Amino acid sequence: MARPRKPLLSRELIVEKASALVDAEGLDAVSTRRLAAELGVSGPSLYNHFRNKDEILDAVADAISAQVDLSMFDEDDGRDWRTALHDWAVSYRAALLAHPHTVPVLARGPGRRPAGLRVADAVFGAMVRAGWPPAQATRIGALMRYFITGSALGSFAAGFVDDSSAYDPADYPHLGQAHLLADRRDRIDEGAFETGLRALLDGLELQHRALTRR
């Protein structure tokens, strides 16, 4: 009986394996030597597809960007600009939370990554169509990225320990319940994200009304 053939090495296969390593062990786990061993190939064979580790991590980050829903920015979608930004932010954050170790790479911006550039293009185009001046549309894209990636970099609630003795009221008179935060992490972090997103969009809406009244 013939042995099953190994799948041909491809960019997609390398990115899939690298993404799994990052998710499991973090960015430092990825090296060309480690990837080659995991894929059962020689190290130099990776260089037929990527020049170095940084290019591989860029591709991993771009694969995450490709998971973000952009349908709300389609010209025939029907959602107004505020609702579109809200729904996109929720989708973008969900993609980041599924791959938290990759957030620092994504936070650097799209660079030459095709999916990342499609995200930037969709946001900018939708804002300009909604009547925002191009310079302001650029700023909106930037501030949304700051907010979303920042919210995915770490958990506020998880930054507190579940030991009440760590928060002596003599030193921290307002943190008497802080030891309860870690157990309520998801609810607190989701609530904080939605609160911040609404506040951000409320402020933008006031600016947009002022623009349209001119």
PDB file of N, CA and C in Angstrom, residues 18-109:
ATOM      1  N   ALA A  18       1.686  28.426  11.897  1.00  0.00           N
ATOM      2  CA  ALA A  18       2.217  29.540  12.681  1.00  0.00           C
ATOM      3  C   ALA A  18       1.130  30.134  13.570  1.00  0.00           C
ATOM      4  N   SER A  19      -0.068  30.277  13.035  1.00  0.00           N
ATOM      5  CA  SER A  19      -1.180  30.827  13.813  1.00  0.00           C
ATOM      6  C   SER A  19      -1.498  29.936  15.007  1.00  0.00           C
ATOM      7  N   ALA A  20      -1.476  28.629  14.800  1.00  0.00           N
ATOM      8  CA  ALA A  20      -1.737  27.700  15.904  1.00  0.00           C
ATOM      9  C   ALA A  20      -0.668  27.816  16.983  1.00  0.00           C
ATOM     10  N   LEU A  21       0.588  27.985  16.563  1.00  0.00           N
ATOM     11  CA  LEU A  21       1.679  28.152  17.533  1.00  0.00           C
ATOM     12  C   LEU A  21       1.522  29.443  18.329  1.00  0.00           C
ATOM     13  N   VAL A  22       1.196  30.528  17.628  1.00  0.00           N
ATOM     14  CA  VAL A  22       1.019  31.814  18.315  1.00  0.00           C
ATOM     15  C   VAL A  22      -0.130  31.721  19.312  1.00  0.00           C
ATOM     16  N   ASP A  23      -1.242  31.146  18.889  1.00  0.00           N
ATOM     17  CA  ASP A  23      -2.400  31.023  19.784  1.00  0.00           C
ATOM     18  C   ASP A  23      -2.060  30.211  21.021  1.00  0.00           C
ATOM     19  N   ALA A  24      -1.279  29.159  20.846  1.00  0.00           N
ATOM     20  CA  ALA A  24      -0.981  28.253  21.957  1.00  0.00           C
ATOM     21  C   ALA A  24       0.131  28.761  22.857  1.00  0.00           C
ATOM     22  N   GLU A  25       1.149  29.399  22.262  1.00  0.00           N
ATOM     23  CA  GLU A  25       2.356  29.704  23.032  1.00  0.00           C
ATOM     24  C   GLU A  25       2.836  31.146  22.948  1.00  0.00           C
ATOM     25  N   GLY A  26       2.249  31.948  22.077  1.00  0.00           N
ATOM     26  CA  GLY A  26       2.667  33.334  21.963  1.00  0.00           C
ATOM     27  C   GLY A  26       3.596  33.571  20.789  1.00  0.00           C
ATOM     28  N   LEU A  27       3.871  34.847  20.526  1.00  0.00           N
ATOM     29  CA  LEU A  27       4.672  35.236  19.362  1.00  0.00           C
ATOM     30  C   LEU A  27       6.085  34.668  19.398  1.00  0.00           C
ATOM     31  N   ASP A  28       6.672  34.566  20.580  1.00  0.00           N
ATOM     32  CA  ASP A  28       8.051  34.095  20.673  1.00  0.00           C
ATOM     33  C   ASP A  28       8.204  32.622  20.308  1.00  0.00           C
ATOM     34  N   ALA A  29       7.092  31.899  20.256  1.00  0.00           N
ATOM     35  CA  ALA A  29       7.169  30.469  19.910  1.00  0.00           C
ATOM     36  C   ALA A  29       7.469  30.254  18.436  1.00  0.00           C
ATOM     37  N   VAL A  30       7.241  31.285  17.629  1.00  0.00           N
ATOM     38  CA  VAL A  30       7.403  31.131  16.184  1.00  0.00           C
ATOM     39  C   VAL A  30       8.841  31.409  15.773  1.00  0.00           C
ATOM     40  N   SER A  31       9.422  30.454  15.111  1.00  0.00           N
ATOM     41  CA  SER A  31      10.716  30.623  14.456  1.00  0.00           C
ATOM     42  C   SER A  31      10.678  29.770  13.201  1.00  0.00           C
ATOM     43  N   THR A  32      11.510  30.101  12.233  1.00  0.00           N
ATOM     44  CA  THR A  32      11.511  29.298  11.009  1.00  0.00           C
ATOM     45  C   THR A  32      11.940  27.869  11.313  1.00  0.00           C
ATOM     46  N   ARG A  33      12.871  27.696  12.237  1.00  0.00           N
ATOM     47  CA  ARG A  33      13.307  26.337  12.588  1.00  0.00           C
ATOM     48  C   ARG A  33      12.164  25.547  13.217  1.00  0.00           C
ATOM     49  N   ARG A  34      11.448  26.184  14.147  1.00  0.00           N
ATOM     50  CA  ARG A  34      10.333  25.491  14.811  1.00  0.00           C
ATOM     51  C   ARG A  34       9.232  25.161  13.809  1.00  0.00           C
ATOM     52  N   LEU A  35       8.904  26.099  12.949  1.00  0.00           N
ATOM     53  CA  LEU A  35       7.858  25.859  11.961  1.00  0.00           C
ATOM     54  C   LEU A  35       8.234  24.731  11.012  1.00  0.00           C
ATOM     55  N   ALA A  36       9.491  24.736  10.569  1.00  0.00           N
ATOM     56  CA  ALA A  36       9.938  23.678   9.663  1.00  0.00           C
ATOM     57  C   ALA A  36       9.802  22.308  10.328  1.00  0.00           C
ATOM     58  N   ALA A  37      10.189  22.231  11.600  1.00  0.00           N
ATOM     59  CA  ALA A  37      10.073  20.961  12.324  1.00  0.00           C
ATOM     60  C   ALA A  37       8.616  20.540  12.464  1.00  0.00           C
ATOM     61  N   GLU A  38       7.734  21.490  12.781  1.00  0.00           N
ATOM     62  CA  GLU A  38       6.317  21.176  12.941  1.00  0.00           C
ATOM     63  C   GLU A  38       5.687  20.716  11.629  1.00  0.00           C
ATOM     64  N   LEU A  39       6.173  21.273  10.534  1.00  0.00           N
ATOM     65  CA  LEU A  39       5.619  20.940   9.220  1.00  0.00           C
ATOM     66  C   LEU A  39       6.307  19.741   8.579  1.00  0.00           C
ATOM     67  N   GLY A  40       7.399  19.283   9.201  1.00  0.00           N
ATOM     68  CA  GLY A  40       8.118  18.132   8.663  1.00  0.00           C
ATOM     69  C   GLY A  40       8.865  18.425   7.383  1.00  0.00           C
ATOM     70  N   VAL A  41       9.403  19.660   7.296  1.00  0.00           N
ATOM     71  CA  VAL A  41      10.153  20.050   6.100  1.00  0.00           C
ATOM     72  C   VAL A  41      11.504  20.613   6.525  1.00  0.00           C
ATOM     73  N   SER A  42      12.348  20.852   5.575  1.00  0.00           N
ATOM     74  CA  SER A  42      13.627  21.485   5.868  1.00  0.00           C
ATOM     75  C   SER A  42      13.434  22.988   5.999  1.00  0.00           C
ATOM     76  N   GLY A  43      14.260  23.603   6.825  1.00  0.00           N
ATOM     77  CA  GLY A  43      14.141  25.036   7.055  1.00  0.00           C
ATOM     78  C   GLY A  43      14.156  25.878   5.792  1.00  0.00           C
ATOM     79  N   PRO A  44      15.108  25.645   4.877  1.00  0.00           N
ATOM     80  CA  PRO A  44      15.170  26.487   3.673  1.00  0.00           C
ATOM     81  C   PRO A  44      13.910  26.447   2.820  1.00  0.00           C
ATOM     82  N   SER A  45      13.109  25.385   2.929  1.00  0.00           N
ATOM     83  CA  SER A  45      11.907  25.307   2.095  1.00  0.00           C
ATOM     84  C   SER A  45      10.898  26.396   2.452  1.00  0.00           C
ATOM     85  N   LEU A  46      10.947  26.885   3.707  1.00  0.00           N
ATOM     86  CA  LEU A  46      10.046  27.972   4.090  1.00  0.00           C
ATOM     87  C   LEU A  46      10.354  29.253   3.327  1.00  0.00           C
ATOM     88  N   TYR A  47      11.627  29.427   2.953  1.00  0.00           N
ATOM     89  CA  TYR A  47      12.033  30.668   2.304  1.00  0.00           C
ATOM     90  C   TYR A  47      11.554  30.760   0.863  1.00  0.00           C
ATOM     91  N   ASN A  48      10.957  29.688   0.351  1.00  0.00           N
ATOM     92  CA  ASN A  48      10.309  29.781  -0.958  1.00  0.00           C
ATOM     93  C   ASN A  48       8.988  30.553  -0.864  1.00  0.00           C
ATOM     94  N   HIS A  49       8.511  30.731   0.371  1.00  0.00           N
ATOM     95  CA  HIS A  49       7.216  31.379   0.586  1.00  0.00           C
ATOM     96  C   HIS A  49       7.323  32.662   1.415  1.00  0.00           C
ATOM     97  N   PHE A  50       8.250  32.697   2.360  1.00  0.00           N
ATOM     98  CA  PHE A  50       8.438  33.861   3.235  1.00  0.00           C
ATOM     99  C   PHE A  50       9.922  34.119   3.417  1.00  0.00           C
ATOM    100  N   ARG A  51      10.278  35.399   3.456  1.00  0.00           N
ATOM    101  CA  ARG A  51      11.693  35.731   3.607  1.00  0.00           C
ATOM    102  C   ARG A  51      12.183  35.556   5.028  1.00  0.00           C
ATOM    103  N   ASN A  52      11.306  35.759   6.020  1.00  0.00           N
ATOM    104  CA  ASN A  52      11.733  35.695   7.413  1.00  0.00           C
ATOM    105  C   ASN A  52      10.525  35.539   8.340  1.00  0.00           C
ATOM    106  N   LYS A  53      10.812  35.479   9.628  1.00  0.00           N
ATOM    107  CA  LYS A  53       9.751  35.324  10.631  1.00  0.00           C
ATOM    108  C   LYS A  53       8.772  36.493  10.607  1.00  0.00           C
ATOM    109  N   ASP A  54       9.270  37.707  10.432  1.00  0.00           N
ATOM    110  CA  ASP A  54       8.378  38.865  10.446  1.00  0.00           C
ATOM    111  C   ASP A  54       7.330  38.777   9.341  1.00  0.00           C
ATOM    112  N   GLU A  55       7.716  38.286   8.179  1.00  0.00           N
ATOM    113  CA  GLU A  55       6.749  38.136   7.096  1.00  0.00           C
ATOM    114  C   GLU A  55       5.697  37.087   7.441  1.00  0.00           C
ATOM    115  N   ILE A  56       6.121  36.042   8.122  1.00  0.00           N
ATOM    116  CA  ILE A  56       5.175  35.006   8.539  1.00  0.00           C
ATOM    117  C   ILE A  56       4.172  35.585   9.533  1.00  0.00           C
ATOM    118  N   LEU A  57       4.660  36.341  10.512  1.00  0.00           N
ATOM    119  CA  LEU A  57       3.756  36.933  11.501  1.00  0.00           C
ATOM    120  C   LEU A  57       2.833  37.955  10.864  1.00  0.00           C
ATOM    121  N   ASP A  58       3.317  38.684   9.872  1.00  0.00           N
ATOM    122  CA  ASP A  58       2.448  39.606   9.133  1.00  0.00           C
ATOM    123  C   ASP A  58       1.308  38.838   8.462  1.00  0.00           C
ATOM    124  N   ALA A  59       1.638  37.689   7.886  1.00  0.00           N
ATOM    125  CA  ALA A  59       0.617  36.886   7.220  1.00  0.00           C
ATOM    126  C   ALA A  59      -0.376  36.306   8.220  1.00  0.00           C
ATOM    127  N   VAL A  60       0.115  35.928   9.396  1.00  0.00           N
ATOM    128  CA  VAL A  60      -0.786  35.450  10.454  1.00  0.00           C
ATOM    129  C   VAL A  60      -1.747  36.568  10.851  1.00  0.00           C
ATOM    130  N   ALA A  61      -1.213  37.767  11.048  1.00  0.00           N
ATOM    131  CA  ALA A  61      -2.056  38.907  11.411  1.00  0.00           C
ATOM    132  C   ALA A  61      -3.067  39.207  10.312  1.00  0.00           C
ATOM    133  N   ASP A  62      -2.638  39.108   9.059  1.00  0.00           N
ATOM    134  CA  ASP A  62      -3.548  39.420   7.961  1.00  0.00           C
ATOM    135  C   ASP A  62      -4.665  38.394   7.851  1.00  0.00           C
ATOM    136  N   ALA A  63      -4.369  37.146   8.191  1.00  0.00           N
ATOM    137  CA  ALA A  63      -5.414  36.120   8.181  1.00  0.00           C
ATOM    138  C   ALA A  63      -6.499  36.440   9.206  1.00  0.00           C
ATOM    139  N   ILE A  64      -6.105  37.078  10.314  1.00  0.00           N
ATOM    140  CA  ILE A  64      -7.093  37.495  11.320  1.00  0.00           C
ATOM    141  C   ILE A  64      -7.911  38.670  10.789  1.00  0.00           C
ATOM    142  N   SER A  65      -7.259  39.621  10.142  1.00  0.00           N
ATOM    143  CA  SER A  65      -7.987  40.751   9.553  1.00  0.00           C
ATOM    144  C   SER A  65      -9.027  40.267   8.545  1.00  0.00           C
ATOM    145  N   ALA A  66      -8.703  39.194   7.843  1.00  0.00           N
ATOM    146  CA  ALA A  66      -9.629  38.665   6.841  1.00  0.00           C
ATOM    147  C   ALA A  66     -10.889  38.087   7.466  1.00  0.00           C
ATOM    148  N   GLN A  67     -10.862  37.812   8.775  1.00  0.00           N
ATOM    149  CA  GLN A  67     -12.031  37.271   9.471  1.00  0.00           C
ATOM    150  C   GLN A  67     -13.022  38.355   9.887  1.00  0.00           C
ATOM    151  N   VAL A  68     -12.613  39.612   9.786  1.00  0.00           N
ATOM    152  CA  VAL A  68     -13.459  40.715  10.249  1.00  0.00           C
ATOM    153  C   VAL A  68     -14.558  40.999   9.229  1.00  0.00           C
ATOM    154  N   ASP A  69     -15.783  41.095   9.696  1.00  0.00           N
ATOM    155  CA  ASP A  69     -16.928  41.379   8.831  1.00  0.00           C
ATOM    156  C   ASP A  69     -16.862  42.820   8.337  1.00  0.00           C
ATOM    157  N   LEU A  70     -16.935  42.988   7.024  1.00  0.00           N
ATOM    158  CA  LEU A  70     -16.931  44.327   6.416  1.00  0.00           C
ATOM    159  C   LEU A  70     -18.223  44.605   5.656  1.00  0.00           C
ATOM    160  N   SER A  71     -19.191  43.712   5.762  1.00  0.00           N
ATOM    161  CA  SER A  71     -20.415  43.849   4.965  1.00  0.00           C
ATOM    162  C   SER A  71     -21.182  45.122   5.287  1.00  0.00           C
ATOM    163  N   MET A  72     -21.032  45.607   6.515  1.00  0.00           N
ATOM    164  CA  MET A  72     -21.771  46.819   6.908  1.00  0.00           C
ATOM    165  C   MET A  72     -21.302  48.063   6.154  1.00  0.00           C
ATOM    166  N   PHE A  73     -20.135  47.977   5.502  1.00  0.00           N
ATOM    167  CA  PHE A  73     -19.624  49.120   4.754  1.00  0.00           C
ATOM    168  C   PHE A  73     -19.962  49.047   3.268  1.00  0.00           C
ATOM    169  N   ASP A  74     -20.641  47.980   2.844  1.00  0.00           N
ATOM    170  CA  ASP A  74     -21.062  47.900   1.445  1.00  0.00           C
ATOM    171  C   ASP A  74     -22.036  49.042   1.142  1.00  0.00           C
ATOM    172  N   GLU A  75     -21.938  49.588  -0.049  1.00  0.00           N
ATOM    173  CA  GLU A  75     -22.775  50.735  -0.397  1.00  0.00           C
ATOM    174  C   GLU A  75     -24.267  50.404  -0.356  1.00  0.00           C
ATOM    175  N   ASP A  76     -24.625  49.134  -0.602  1.00  0.00           N
ATOM    176  CA  ASP A  76     -26.037  48.760  -0.605  1.00  0.00           C
ATOM    177  C   ASP A  76     -26.475  48.090   0.693  1.00  0.00           C
ATOM    178  N   ASP A  77     -25.668  48.200   1.748  1.00  0.00           N
ATOM    179  CA  ASP A  77     -26.002  47.510   2.993  1.00  0.00           C
ATOM    180  C   ASP A  77     -27.173  48.163   3.723  1.00  0.00           C
ATOM    181  N   GLY A  78     -27.200  49.489   3.750  1.00  0.00           N
ATOM    182  CA  GLY A  78     -28.331  50.170   4.369  1.00  0.00           C
ATOM    183  C   GLY A  78     -28.090  50.677   5.779  1.00  0.00           C
ATOM    184  N   ARG A  79     -27.032  50.210   6.437  1.00  0.00           N
ATOM    185  CA  ARG A  79     -26.767  50.708   7.785  1.00  0.00           C
ATOM    186  C   ARG A  79     -26.156  52.104   7.713  1.00  0.00           C
ATOM    187  N   ASP A  80     -26.541  52.987   8.639  1.00  0.00           N
ATOM    188  CA  ASP A  80     -25.928  54.313   8.673  1.00  0.00           C
ATOM    189  C   ASP A  80     -24.497  54.183   9.189  1.00  0.00           C
ATOM    190  N   TRP A  81     -23.739  55.273   9.048  1.00  0.00           N
ATOM    191  CA  TRP A  81     -22.311  55.210   9.355  1.00  0.00           C
ATOM    192  C   TRP A  81     -22.051  54.838  10.806  1.00  0.00           C
ATOM    193  N   ARG A  82     -22.902  55.350  11.734  1.00  0.00           N
ATOM    194  CA  ARG A  82     -22.693  55.056  13.155  1.00  0.00           C
ATOM    195  C   ARG A  82     -22.925  53.569  13.438  1.00  0.00           C
ATOM    196  N   THR A  83     -24.014  53.019  12.933  1.00  0.00           N
ATOM    197  CA  THR A  83     -24.303  51.611  13.150  1.00  0.00           C
ATOM    198  C   THR A  83     -23.234  50.745  12.497  1.00  0.00           C
ATOM    199  N   ALA A  84     -22.785  51.152  11.318  1.00  0.00           N
ATOM    200  CA  ALA A  84     -21.734  50.394  10.624  1.00  0.00           C
ATOM    201  C   ALA A  84     -20.453  50.357  11.455  1.00  0.00           C
ATOM    202  N   LEU A  85     -20.053  51.504  11.997  1.00  0.00           N
ATOM    203  CA  LEU A  85     -18.845  51.533  12.828  1.00  0.00           C
ATOM    204  C   LEU A  85     -19.013  50.660  14.062  1.00  0.00           C
ATOM    205  N   HIS A  86     -20.185  50.712  14.683  1.00  0.00           N
ATOM    206  CA  HIS A  86     -20.426  49.891  15.869  1.00  0.00           C
ATOM    207  C   HIS A  86     -20.319  48.402  15.545  1.00  0.00           C
ATOM    208  N   ASP A  87     -21.013  47.979  14.486  1.00  0.00           N
ATOM    209  CA  ASP A  87     -21.039  46.557  14.151  1.00  0.00           C
ATOM    210  C   ASP A  87     -19.661  46.061  13.713  1.00  0.00           C
ATOM    211  N   TRP A  88     -18.935  46.911  12.983  1.00  0.00           N
ATOM    212  CA  TRP A  88     -17.578  46.542  12.581  1.00  0.00           C
ATOM    213  C   TRP A  88     -16.673  46.429  13.804  1.00  0.00           C
ATOM    214  N   ALA A  89     -16.776  47.368  14.735  1.00  0.00           N
ATOM    215  CA  ALA A  89     -15.937  47.334  15.940  1.00  0.00           C
ATOM    216  C   ALA A  89     -16.168  46.047  16.732  1.00  0.00           C
ATOM    217  N   VAL A  90     -17.418  45.631  16.841  1.00  0.00           N
ATOM    218  CA  VAL A  90     -17.737  44.395  17.563  1.00  0.00           C
ATOM    219  C   VAL A  90     -17.122  43.186  16.859  1.00  0.00           C
ATOM    220  N   SER A  91     -17.228  43.154  15.530  1.00  0.00           N
ATOM    221  CA  SER A  91     -16.658  42.041  14.768  1.00  0.00           C
ATOM    222  C   SER A  91     -15.134  42.034  14.854  1.00  0.00           C
ATOM    223  N   TYR A  92     -14.538  43.208  14.741  1.00  0.00           N
ATOM    224  CA  TYR A  92     -13.082  43.332  14.788  1.00  0.00           C
ATOM    225  C   TYR A  92     -12.558  42.881  16.153  1.00  0.00           C
ATOM    226  N   ARG A  93     -13.194  43.342  17.204  1.00  0.00           N
ATOM    227  CA  ARG A  93     -12.746  42.959  18.547  1.00  0.00           C
ATOM    228  C   ARG A  93     -12.898  41.455  18.775  1.00  0.00           C
ATOM    229  N   ALA A  94     -13.983  40.868  18.282  1.00  0.00           N
ATOM    230  CA  ALA A  94     -14.188  39.430  18.440  1.00  0.00           C
ATOM    231  C   ALA A  94     -13.067  38.646  17.761  1.00  0.00           C
ATOM    232  N   ALA A  95     -12.647  39.101  16.585  1.00  0.00           N
ATOM    233  CA  ALA A  95     -11.544  38.433  15.884  1.00  0.00           C
ATOM    234  C   ALA A  95     -10.246  38.548  16.682  1.00  0.00           C
ATOM    235  N   LEU A  96     -10.004  39.707  17.279  1.00  0.00           N
ATOM    236  CA  LEU A  96      -8.790  39.903  18.066  1.00  0.00           C
ATOM    237  C   LEU A  96      -8.812  39.059  19.341  1.00  0.00           C
ATOM    238  N   LEU A  97      -9.963  39.006  19.994  1.00  0.00           N
ATOM    239  CA  LEU A  97     -10.054  38.239  21.236  1.00  0.00           C
ATOM    240  C   LEU A  97      -9.862  36.748  21.002  1.00  0.00           C
ATOM    241  N   ALA A  98     -10.166  36.285  19.791  1.00  0.00           N
ATOM    242  CA  ALA A  98      -9.953  34.876  19.461  1.00  0.00           C
ATOM    243  C   ALA A  98      -8.472  34.572  19.254  1.00  0.00           C
ATOM    244  N   HIS A  99      -7.665  35.616  19.028  1.00  0.00           N
ATOM    245  CA  HIS A  99      -6.222  35.440  18.787  1.00  0.00           C
ATOM    246  C   HIS A  99      -5.450  36.537  19.531  1.00  0.00           C
ATOM    247  N   PRO A 100      -5.535  36.567  20.850  1.00  0.00           N
ATOM    248  CA  PRO A 100      -4.993  37.710  21.602  1.00  0.00           C
ATOM    249  C   PRO A 100      -3.489  37.906  21.479  1.00  0.00           C
ATOM    250  N   HIS A 101      -2.739  36.824  21.280  1.00  0.00           N
ATOM    251  CA  HIS A 101      -1.275  36.976  21.190  1.00  0.00           C
ATOM    252  C   HIS A 101      -0.848  37.742  19.935  1.00  0.00           C
ATOM    253  N   THR A 102      -1.714  37.791  18.943  1.00  0.00           N
ATOM    254  CA  THR A 102      -1.358  38.451  17.689  1.00  0.00           C
ATOM    255  C   THR A 102      -1.694  39.937  17.693  1.00  0.00           C
ATOM    256  N   VAL A 103      -2.398  40.404  18.720  1.00  0.00           N
ATOM    257  CA  VAL A 103      -2.836  41.802  18.762  1.00  0.00           C
ATOM    258  C   VAL A 103      -1.665  42.783  18.625  1.00  0.00           C
ATOM    259  N   PRO A 104      -0.507  42.576  19.279  1.00  0.00           N
ATOM    260  CA  PRO A 104       0.586  43.544  19.109  1.00  0.00           C
ATOM    261  C   PRO A 104       1.040  43.695  17.656  1.00  0.00           C
ATOM    262  N   VAL A 105       0.976  42.631  16.875  1.00  0.00           N
ATOM    263  CA  VAL A 105       1.350  42.726  15.461  1.00  0.00           C
ATOM    264  C   VAL A 105       0.298  43.526  14.700  1.00  0.00           C
ATOM    265  N   LEU A 106      -0.975  43.243  14.952  1.00  0.00           N
ATOM    266  CA  LEU A 106      -2.059  43.976  14.296  1.00  0.00           C
ATOM    267  C   LEU A 106      -2.054  45.446  14.684  1.00  0.00           C
ATOM    268  N   ALA A 107      -1.660  45.742  15.905  1.00  0.00           N
ATOM    269  CA  ALA A 107      -1.683  47.124  16.392  1.00  0.00           C
ATOM    270  C   ALA A 107      -0.686  48.006  15.646  1.00  0.00           C
ATOM    271  N   ARG A 108       0.274  47.397  14.977  1.00  0.00           N
ATOM    272  CA  ARG A 108       1.253  48.197  14.234  1.00  0.00           C
ATOM    273  C   ARG A 108       0.657  48.781  12.960  1.00  0.00           C
ATOM    274  N   GLY A 109      -0.523  48.330  12.562  1.00  0.00           N
ATOM    275  CA  GLY A 109      -1.153  48.851  11.358  1.00  0.00           C
ATOM    276  C   GLY A 109      -1.052  47.868  10.205  1.00  0.00           C
TER     277      GLY A 109
END
